[in-house]
CSV table of C-alpha atoms and ligand atoms in Angstrom, one decimal:
chain,number,residue,atom,x,y,z
A,1,MET,CA,51.1,-38.3,-22.3
A,2,ASN,CA,52.3,-41.6,-20.9
A,3,LEU,CA,50.8,-42.5,-17.6
A,4,VAL,CA,51.6,-45.3,-15.1
A,5,ALA,CA,49.1,-46.5,-12.6
A,6,LEU,CA,49.9,-48.7,-9.6
A,7,ALA,CA,46.9,-50.9,-8.8
A,8,GLY,CA,45.5,-53.7,-6.7
A,9,GLY,CA,42.1,-55.1,-7.4
A,10,VAL,CA,38.8,-53.2,-6.9
A,11,GLY,CA,39.9,-49.6,-6.2
A,12,GLY,CA,42.8,-49.9,-8.6
A,13,ALA,CA,40.7,-51.3,-11.4
A,14,ARG,CA,38.0,-48.6,-11.0
A,15,LEU,CA,40.5,-45.8,-11.4
A,16,ALA,CA,42.5,-47.6,-14.1
A,17,ASP,CA,39.2,-48.0,-16.0
A,18,GLY,CA,38.5,-44.3,-15.8
A,19,LEU,CA,42.0,-43.4,-16.9
A,20,ALA,CA,42.0,-45.8,-19.8
A,21,ARG,CA,38.7,-44.3,-21.1
A,22,CYS,CA,40.2,-40.7,-20.9
A,23,LEU,CA,43.6,-41.3,-22.3
A,24,PRO,CA,44.6,-42.0,-25.9
A,25,PRO,CA,44.7,-45.8,-26.6
A,26,GLY,CA,48.0,-47.2,-25.5
A,27,SER,CA,49.2,-44.4,-23.3
A,28,LEU,CA,48.3,-46.1,-20.0
A,29,SER,CA,50.4,-48.8,-18.3
A,30,VAL,CA,49.0,-50.4,-15.1
A,31,ILE,CA,51.5,-52.1,-12.8
A,32,VAL,CA,49.5,-54.6,-10.8
A,33,ASN,CA,50.0,-56.3,-7.5
A,34,THR,CA,50.6,-60.1,-7.7
A,35,GLY,CA,51.2,-60.5,-3.9
A,36,ASP,CA,47.7,-62.0,-3.7
A,37,ASP,CA,48.4,-64.7,-6.3
A,38,PHE,CA,47.9,-68.3,-5.3
A,39,THR,CA,47.2,-71.8,-6.4
A,40,ARG,CA,43.7,-73.2,-6.1
A,41,TYR,CA,42.7,-76.7,-7.4
A,42,GLY,CA,46.1,-76.6,-9.2
A,43,LEU,CA,45.2,-73.4,-11.0
A,44,ALA,CA,47.3,-70.3,-11.0
A,45,ILE,CA,45.0,-67.5,-9.8
A,46,SER,CA,46.0,-63.8,-10.1
A,47,PRO,CA,43.0,-62.0,-8.5
A,48,ASP,CA,44.2,-58.4,-9.0
A,49,LEU,CA,45.5,-58.9,-12.6
A,50,ASP,CA,42.1,-60.4,-13.4
A,51,THR,CA,40.1,-57.6,-11.7
A,52,VAL,CA,42.0,-55.0,-13.7
A,53,MET,CA,41.8,-57.0,-16.9
A,54,TYR,CA,38.1,-57.6,-16.6
A,55,ASN,CA,37.4,-54.0,-15.8
A,56,LEU,CA,39.4,-52.6,-18.7
A,57,ALA,CA,37.7,-55.1,-21.0
A,58,GLY,CA,34.3,-53.9,-19.7
A,59,LEU,CA,33.6,-57.5,-18.5
A,60,ALA,CA,33.8,-57.1,-14.8
A,61,HIS,CA,31.0,-58.1,-12.5
A,62,PRO,CA,29.3,-54.9,-11.5
A,63,ILE,CA,28.7,-55.6,-7.8
A,64,ASN,CA,31.2,-58.3,-6.6
A,65,GLY,CA,34.4,-56.4,-7.4
A,66,TRP,CA,35.8,-59.7,-8.7
A,67,GLY,CA,35.0,-62.1,-11.5
A,68,LEU,CA,33.1,-61.7,-14.8
A,69,VAL,CA,29.6,-60.2,-15.5
A,70,ASP,CA,26.9,-62.8,-16.2
A,71,ASP,CA,29.0,-65.6,-14.9
A,72,SER,CA,27.7,-68.7,-13.1
A,73,GLN,CA,29.1,-70.8,-10.3
A,74,GLN,CA,28.3,-74.4,-11.3
A,75,MET,CA,31.8,-75.7,-10.9
A,76,ILE,CA,31.8,-74.3,-7.3
A,77,GLU,CA,28.4,-75.9,-6.6
A,78,MET,CA,29.7,-79.2,-7.8
A,79,MET,CA,32.7,-78.8,-5.6
A,80,ARG,CA,30.4,-78.4,-2.6
A,81,ARG,CA,28.5,-81.6,-3.6
A,82,TYR,CA,31.9,-83.4,-3.3
A,83,GLY,CA,32.2,-82.0,0.2
A,84,ASP,CA,34.8,-79.4,-0.7
A,85,GLU,CA,34.5,-76.2,1.4
A,86,ALA,CA,35.0,-74.1,-1.8
A,87,TRP,CA,35.6,-70.9,0.0
A,88,PHE,CA,37.2,-69.2,-2.9
A,89,GLY,CA,34.6,-68.3,-5.6
A,90,LEU,CA,35.6,-69.1,-9.2
A,91,GLY,CA,33.1,-68.3,-12.0
A,92,ASP,CA,32.6,-70.9,-14.7
A,93,ARG,CA,33.7,-68.5,-17.5
A,94,ASP,CA,36.4,-67.1,-15.3
A,95,LEU,CA,37.9,-70.6,-15.3
A,96,ALA,CA,39.0,-70.1,-18.9
A,97,THR,CA,41.4,-67.4,-17.7
A,98,HIS,CA,42.9,-69.5,-14.9
A,99,LEU,CA,43.2,-72.6,-17.2
A,100,LEU,CA,45.0,-70.7,-20.0
A,101,ARG,CA,47.3,-69.0,-17.5
A,102,THR,CA,48.1,-72.2,-15.7
A,103,GLN,CA,48.8,-74.0,-19.0
A,104,ALA,CA,51.0,-71.2,-20.2
A,105,LEU,CA,53.0,-71.1,-17.0
A,106,HIS,CA,53.4,-74.9,-17.1
A,107,SER,CA,54.8,-74.6,-20.6
A,108,GLY,CA,57.4,-72.2,-19.4
A,109,LYS,CA,55.8,-68.9,-20.3
A,110,LEU,CA,56.1,-65.9,-18.0
A,111,LEU,CA,53.2,-64.4,-16.1
A,112,SER,CA,53.8,-61.1,-18.0
A,113,GLU,CA,53.7,-63.0,-21.3
A,114,VAL,CA,50.4,-64.7,-20.7
A,115,THR,CA,48.9,-61.5,-19.2
A,116,ALA,CA,49.8,-59.7,-22.4
A,117,GLN,CA,48.2,-62.5,-24.5
A,118,LEU,CA,45.0,-62.5,-22.5
A,119,THR,CA,44.6,-58.7,-22.4
A,120,GLU,CA,45.3,-58.5,-26.2
A,121,ALA,CA,42.7,-61.1,-26.9
A,122,LEU,CA,40.2,-59.1,-24.9
A,123,GLY,CA,40.9,-56.0,-27.0
A,124,ILE,CA,42.5,-54.0,-24.1
A,125,LYS,CA,44.7,-51.2,-25.5
A,126,SER,CA,46.4,-50.3,-22.1
A,127,LYS,CA,49.3,-52.3,-20.9
A,128,ILE,CA,48.6,-54.5,-17.9
A,129,LEU,CA,51.9,-55.5,-16.3
A,130,PRO,CA,52.3,-57.8,-13.3
A,131,MET,CA,54.7,-56.2,-10.9
A,132,SER,CA,57.0,-59.2,-11.2
A,133,ASP,CA,57.2,-62.6,-12.9
A,134,ASN,CA,58.7,-64.0,-9.7
A,135,ARG,CA,56.6,-65.2,-6.9
A,136,VAL,CA,55.8,-62.8,-4.1
A,137,ALA,CA,53.4,-63.9,-1.4
A,138,THR,CA,51.8,-61.5,0.9
A,139,MET,CA,51.5,-63.2,4.3
A,140,VAL,CA,49.3,-62.0,7.2
A,141,GLU,CA,50.4,-62.6,10.8
A,142,THR,CA,47.2,-62.6,12.9
A,143,VAL,CA,46.5,-62.6,16.6
A,144,ASP,CA,43.6,-65.1,16.4
A,145,ARG,CA,44.8,-67.5,13.7
A,146,GLY,CA,48.6,-67.2,13.4
A,147,LEU,CA,50.3,-66.8,10.1
A,148,LEU,CA,47.8,-66.9,7.2
A,149,GLU,CA,48.3,-66.9,3.4
A,150,PHE,CA,46.7,-63.8,2.0
A,151,GLN,CA,43.6,-65.4,0.4
A,152,GLU,CA,42.9,-67.3,3.6
A,153,TYR,CA,42.9,-64.1,5.6
A,154,PHE,CA,41.0,-62.1,2.9
A,155,VAL,CA,38.4,-64.5,1.6
A,156,ARG,CA,38.2,-67.6,3.8
A,157,TYR,CA,38.2,-65.6,7.1
A,158,ARG,CA,36.7,-62.4,5.5
A,159,TRP,CA,39.5,-60.2,6.9
A,160,GLN,CA,38.1,-60.6,10.4
A,161,PRO,CA,41.2,-61.8,12.2
A,162,VAL,CA,43.2,-59.0,13.9
A,163,VAL,CA,46.5,-58.4,12.1
A,164,LYS,CA,49.8,-58.1,13.9
A,165,ALA,CA,52.1,-57.8,10.9
A,166,ILE,CA,52.3,-58.2,7.1
A,167,CYS,CA,55.2,-59.6,5.2
A,168,TYR,CA,55.9,-60.0,1.5
A,169,ASP,CA,57.6,-63.4,1.0
A,170,GLY,CA,60.0,-63.4,-1.9
A,171,ALA,CA,59.8,-59.6,-2.5
A,172,GLU,CA,63.5,-59.0,-1.7
A,173,LEU,CA,64.5,-61.3,-4.6
A,174,ALA,CA,61.7,-60.4,-7.0
A,175,MET,CA,62.7,-58.6,-10.2
A,176,PRO,CA,60.3,-56.2,-11.9
A,177,ALA,CA,58.5,-57.9,-14.8
A,178,PRO,CA,59.7,-56.8,-18.3
A,179,GLY,CA,58.3,-53.3,-19.1
A,180,VAL,CA,57.7,-52.2,-15.5
A,181,ILE,CA,60.9,-50.1,-15.1
A,182,GLU,CA,60.7,-48.9,-18.7
A,183,ALA,CA,57.1,-47.8,-18.2
A,184,LEU,CA,58.0,-45.9,-15.0
A,185,GLU,CA,61.0,-44.3,-16.7
A,186,GLN,CA,58.9,-43.1,-19.7
A,187,ALA,CA,55.9,-42.0,-17.6
A,188,ASP,CA,54.9,-38.3,-17.6
A,189,GLY,CA,53.0,-39.0,-14.4
A,190,ILE,CA,52.6,-41.8,-11.9
A,191,ILE,CA,49.3,-42.5,-10.2
A,192,PHE,CA,48.9,-44.5,-7.0
A,193,CYS,CA,45.3,-45.8,-7.4
A,194,PRO,CA,43.0,-45.9,-4.4
A,195,SER,CA,44.1,-49.4,-3.6
A,196,ASN,CA,44.9,-50.8,-0.1
A,197,PRO,CA,48.4,-49.2,0.6
A,198,VAL,CA,49.6,-52.1,2.8
A,199,LEU,CA,48.1,-55.0,0.9
A,200,SER,CA,48.0,-53.9,-2.7
A,201,VAL,CA,50.5,-51.1,-3.3
A,202,GLU,CA,53.3,-52.0,-0.8
A,203,PRO,CA,54.0,-55.4,-2.5
A,204,ILE,CA,54.6,-53.5,-5.8
A,205,LEU,CA,56.9,-51.0,-4.1
A,206,GLN,CA,58.8,-53.9,-2.5
A,207,VAL,CA,59.9,-55.4,-5.8
A,208,GLN,CA,63.5,-54.5,-6.6
A,209,GLY,CA,64.0,-51.1,-8.1
A,210,ILE,CA,60.4,-50.0,-8.2
A,211,ARG,CA,60.4,-47.7,-5.2
A,212,ASP,CA,63.8,-46.1,-6.1
A,213,THR,CA,62.7,-45.6,-9.7
A,214,ILE,CA,59.6,-43.7,-8.6
A,215,LEU,CA,61.6,-41.7,-6.1
A,216,ASN,CA,64.1,-40.7,-8.7
A,217,ARG,CA,61.6,-39.6,-11.3
A,218,ASN,CA,61.0,-35.9,-11.5
A,219,VAL,CA,57.3,-36.2,-12.8
A,220,PRO,CA,54.1,-35.7,-10.9
A,221,CYS,CA,53.3,-38.6,-8.6
A,222,VAL,CA,49.8,-38.5,-7.3
A,223,ALA,CA,47.7,-40.8,-5.1
A,224,VAL,CA,43.9,-41.1,-4.8
A,225,SER,CA,42.9,-42.0,-1.3
A,226,PRO,CA,41.1,-45.3,-0.7
A,227,LEU,CA,39.6,-43.9,2.5
A,228,ILE,CA,36.6,-41.6,2.9
A,229,GLY,CA,35.8,-40.4,6.4
A,230,GLY,CA,38.3,-42.8,7.9
A,231,LYS,CA,36.5,-45.8,6.3
A,232,ALA,CA,37.4,-48.0,3.3
A,233,VAL,CA,34.9,-48.0,0.5
A,234,LYS,CA,35.3,-51.7,0.4
A,235,GLY,CA,37.6,-54.2,2.3
A,236,PRO,CA,40.0,-54.1,5.2
A,237,ALA,CA,42.1,-50.9,4.5
A,238,ALA,CA,40.9,-48.9,7.5
A,239,LYS,CA,40.6,-51.9,9.9
A,240,LEU,CA,44.1,-53.1,8.9
A,241,MET,CA,45.8,-49.7,9.1
A,242,ASP,CA,44.3,-49.3,12.6
A,243,GLU,CA,45.5,-52.7,13.7
A,244,LEU,CA,49.0,-51.8,12.4
A,245,SER,CA,48.9,-48.5,14.4
A,246,LEU,CA,48.8,-46.5,11.2
A,247,ASP,CA,46.5,-43.5,11.0
A,248,ALA,CA,43.4,-44.8,9.2
A,249,SER,CA,42.5,-41.7,7.3
A,250,SER,CA,43.5,-39.8,4.2
A,251,ARG,CA,46.1,-38.1,6.3
A,252,GLY,CA,47.5,-41.5,7.2
A,253,ILE,CA,47.6,-42.4,3.4
A,254,ALA,CA,49.6,-39.2,2.8
A,255,THR,CA,52.0,-40.1,5.7
A,256,TYR,CA,52.3,-43.7,4.4
A,257,TYR,CA,53.4,-42.7,0.9
A,258,GLY,CA,55.5,-39.8,2.2
A,259,THR,CA,57.9,-38.4,-0.4
A,260,LEU,CA,56.8,-41.0,-3.0
A,261,ILE,CA,53.9,-38.7,-3.8
A,262,ASP,CA,53.5,-35.0,-4.6
A,263,GLY,CA,49.8,-34.9,-4.2
A,264,LEU,CA,46.8,-36.7,-2.8
A,265,MET,CA,43.2,-36.6,-4.0
A,266,ILE,CA,40.9,-36.8,-1.0
A,267,ASP,CA,37.1,-36.8,-0.6
A,268,THR,CA,35.3,-33.5,-0.2
A,269,SER,CA,34.0,-34.7,3.1
A,270,ASP,CA,37.7,-35.0,4.3
A,271,SER,CA,38.5,-31.4,3.2
A,272,ASP,CA,39.3,-30.5,6.8
A,273,LEU,CA,42.3,-32.9,6.7
A,274,ALA,CA,44.0,-30.9,3.9
A,275,SER,CA,45.8,-28.6,6.3
A,276,ALA,CA,47.4,-31.6,8.1
A,277,ILE,CA,48.7,-33.1,4.8
A,278,PRO,CA,52.1,-31.9,3.8
A,279,GLN,CA,51.7,-32.9,0.1
A,280,LYS,CA,49.4,-31.0,-2.2
A,281,THR,CA,45.7,-32.0,-2.0
A,282,LEU,CA,42.7,-31.8,-4.2
A,283,ALA,CA,39.3,-32.5,-2.6
A,284,THR,CA,36.6,-33.8,-4.8
A,285,ASN,CA,34.1,-36.7,-4.9
A,286,ILE,CA,36.4,-39.7,-5.0
A,287,LEU,CA,33.7,-42.4,-4.9
A,288,MET,CA,33.4,-44.0,-8.3
A,289,PRO,CA,31.1,-47.0,-8.5
A,290,THR,CA,29.9,-46.2,-12.0
A,291,VAL,CA,31.8,-45.8,-15.3
A,292,GLU,CA,30.6,-42.1,-15.5
A,293,GLU,CA,32.1,-41.4,-12.1
A,294,ARG,CA,35.4,-43.1,-13.0
A,295,VAL,CA,35.7,-41.0,-16.1
A,296,ARG,CA,34.8,-37.8,-14.2
A,297,LEU,CA,37.4,-38.6,-11.5
A,298,ALA,CA,40.1,-39.6,-14.1
A,299,HIS,CA,39.5,-36.2,-15.9
A,300,GLU,CA,39.9,-34.2,-12.7
A,301,LEU,CA,43.0,-36.2,-11.9
A,302,LEU,CA,44.6,-35.7,-15.3
A,303,ASP,CA,43.8,-31.9,-15.2
A,304,TRP,CA,45.4,-31.7,-11.8
A,305,VAL,CA,48.5,-33.8,-12.8
A,306,GLY,CA,48.9,-31.5,-15.8
A,307,LYS,CA,49.2,-28.5,-13.4
A,308,LEU,CA,51.5,-30.0,-10.8
B,401,LIG,P1,41.6,-55.4,-3.7
B,401,LIG,O1,42.7,-56.2,-4.2
B,401,LIG,O2,40.3,-55.8,-4.4
B,401,LIG,O3,41.5,-55.3,-2.2
B,401,LIG,O4,41.8,-54.0,-4.3
B,401,LIG,P2,42.5,-52.6,-4.1
B,401,LIG,O5,43.5,-52.7,-3.0
B,401,LIG,O6,42.8,-52.1,-5.4
B,401,LIG,O7,41.1,-51.9,-3.6
B,401,LIG,C1,40.7,-51.9,-2.3
B,401,LIG,C2,40.5,-50.4,-1.9
B,401,LIG,O8,39.8,-49.7,-2.9
B,401,LIG,C3,39.8,-50.3,-0.6
B,401,LIG,O9,40.6,-49.7,0.3
B,401,LIG,C4,38.6,-49.3,-1.0
B,401,LIG,O10,38.4,-48.4,0.0
B,401,LIG,C5,39.1,-48.7,-2.3
B,401,LIG,N1,38.0,-48.4,-3.2
B,401,LIG,C6,37.1,-49.2,-3.7
B,401,LIG,N2,36.3,-48.5,-4.5
B,401,LIG,C7,36.6,-47.2,-4.4
B,401,LIG,C8,36.1,-45.9,-4.9
B,401,LIG,O11,35.1,-45.9,-5.7
B,401,LIG,N3,36.8,-44.8,-4.6
B,401,LIG,C9,37.9,-44.8,-3.8
B,401,LIG,N4,38.5,-43.6,-3.6
B,401,LIG,N5,38.4,-45.9,-3.3
B,401,LIG,C10,37.8,-47.1,-3.6
B,402,LIG,CA1,43.9,-57.9,-4.2
């Protein structure tokens, strides 16, 4: 069974990790958001690609949701000694990833090529595909601070500014990275990870051909809700949906994806919403901080997808 997962960072990486552990090696492709990518100290940073890669390699920091386990922050400490604000955390070992990626991009390699190289070196058997090799920049229009680059909104201002609108600069011209459309066309099922629908999944859907390819596929397409009891497990999903006048609940997730998905996994505590969701639903415990819970959820998901 070939499966494709669409993923952002934390929520996406958690489920992708569970799926990778349940499926035969090589049968999972993860299409990852690159709308958060940016340049810091001249380095090409791809936060969501790295979060997925570190999780699938078993190297992710267990609490932060970004970065490597057992990493240090000496470079950042030195930056602060120089008077640099250093609002974006970069681990010392983590720097190796950014240095190699930056060097590869400077020498003319594509983001998808260097991603394949790094994931292979870490022994990852799943395919990790950036949504596009072209630059897409998620921009956040805020009430309090005007137009912000994504990482300024998310990290520097800790997603506190009130959001008016989101745009995906460059998306209309962005082509899917090599392998993305092929993976979707060969998939026996497509999983929308419990990622932020607006900030993590929408940029992927905005890349040329991706949304239409999914809509045209006659295979089960299933999402796992990132919201439990109207709250995000982590990050701004609920706050942001609310500010954008979207229904910040699992029902709102179902509405947001509409006909893209056939089914939505919701939390048991949200079971009462099922009757208001037009797609099929499966209620279970969708919180998965530990590897055991990721594997349990992935098994339940795969069983369900098999029956749809
Ligand atoms: P980001 O790039 O790190 O913001 O990553 P994502 O968009 O992939 O993930 C953020 C979303 O993941 C948030 O909306 C969280 O609510 C959701 N999330 C994180 N952990 C879990 C979990 O264990 N279960 C579920 N269902 N959602 C989660
Ligand atoms: Ca992200």
